Amino acid sequence: MLKKLGLVVVVVAATMSAASADTIKLGLQPWLGYGPLWVAKEKGFFEKNGVDVALTMFNWDQDLAAALASGNLDGRRNDPSASIRLRSF
């Protein structure tokens, strides 16, 4: 589990330039598999690695897709079934 969490931190950190101090806004949906992201946020793992991450929960695919399309999110984390559903938009 720690290896996966470390990978998430590295991937998020890689998306941010070293000179930028902006917050990375990620959209999530309720799913137990995203628990490590919330644990990392609560335990300060992102901040310890110089990354400011805002996690936002969405209950519906359409709301999450709209927030991403409008630029209110920088990225999203989704499970494989959500990827298949979003392909139809």
PDB file of C-alpha atoms in Angstrom, residues 1 6 14-15 21-24 26 31-32 34 36 41 52 54 57 61 63 69-70 75-76 78 80 83 89:
ATOM      1  CA  MET A   1       0.000   0.000   0.000  1.00  0.00           C
ATOM      2  CA  GLY A   6       4.420   6.732  -3.000  1.00  0.00           C
ATOM      3  CA  ALA A  14       5.590  15.315 -11.533  1.00  0.00           C
ATOM      4  CA  THR A  15       2.583  17.189 -12.881  1.00  0.00           C
ATOM      5  CA  ALA A  21       3.151  26.875  -6.062  1.00  0.00           C
ATOM      6  CA  ASP A  22      -0.362  26.349  -7.404  1.00  0.00           C
ATOM      7  CA  THR A  23      -2.755  23.861  -5.908  1.00  0.00           C
ATOM      8  CA  ILE A  24      -3.407  20.702  -7.909  1.00  0.00           C
ATOM      9  CA  LEU A  26      -8.169  16.491  -8.266  1.00  0.00           C
ATOM     10  CA  TRP A  31     -14.749   4.555  -3.768  1.00  0.00           C
ATOM     11  CA  LEU A  32     -12.723   2.781  -1.120  1.00  0.00           C
ATOM     12  CA  TYR A  34      -9.110   6.169  -3.326  1.00  0.00           C
ATOM     13  CA  PRO A  36      -4.806   6.242   0.156  1.00  0.00           C
ATOM     14  CA  LYS A  41      -3.752  14.368   2.430  1.00  0.00           C
ATOM     15  CA  ASP A  52      -0.377  21.227  -2.550  1.00  0.00           C
ATOM     16  CA  ALA A  54      -7.012  19.708  -3.129  1.00  0.00           C
ATOM     17  CA  MET A  57     -15.535  14.526  -4.043  1.00  0.00           C
ATOM     18  CA  ASP A  61     -19.680  11.143 -13.381  1.00  0.00           C
ATOM     19  CA  ASP A  63     -20.576  16.525 -12.515  1.00  0.00           C
ATOM     20  CA  ALA A  69     -14.051  20.302 -18.838  1.00  0.00           C
ATOM     21  CA  SER A  70     -14.692  23.757 -17.353  1.00  0.00           C
ATOM     22  CA  GLY A  75      -7.257  16.147 -13.101  1.00  0.00           C
ATOM     23  CA  ARG A  76      -9.379  13.288 -11.955  1.00  0.00           C
ATOM     24  CA  ASN A  78     -11.297   7.218 -11.810  1.00  0.00           C
ATOM     25  CA  PRO A  80     -11.902   1.522 -15.074  1.00  0.00           C
ATOM     26  CA  SER A  83     -13.352   5.483 -17.915  1.00  0.00           C
ATOM     27  CA  PHE A  89     -19.474  11.697 -23.552  1.00  0.00           C
TER      28      PHE A  89
END
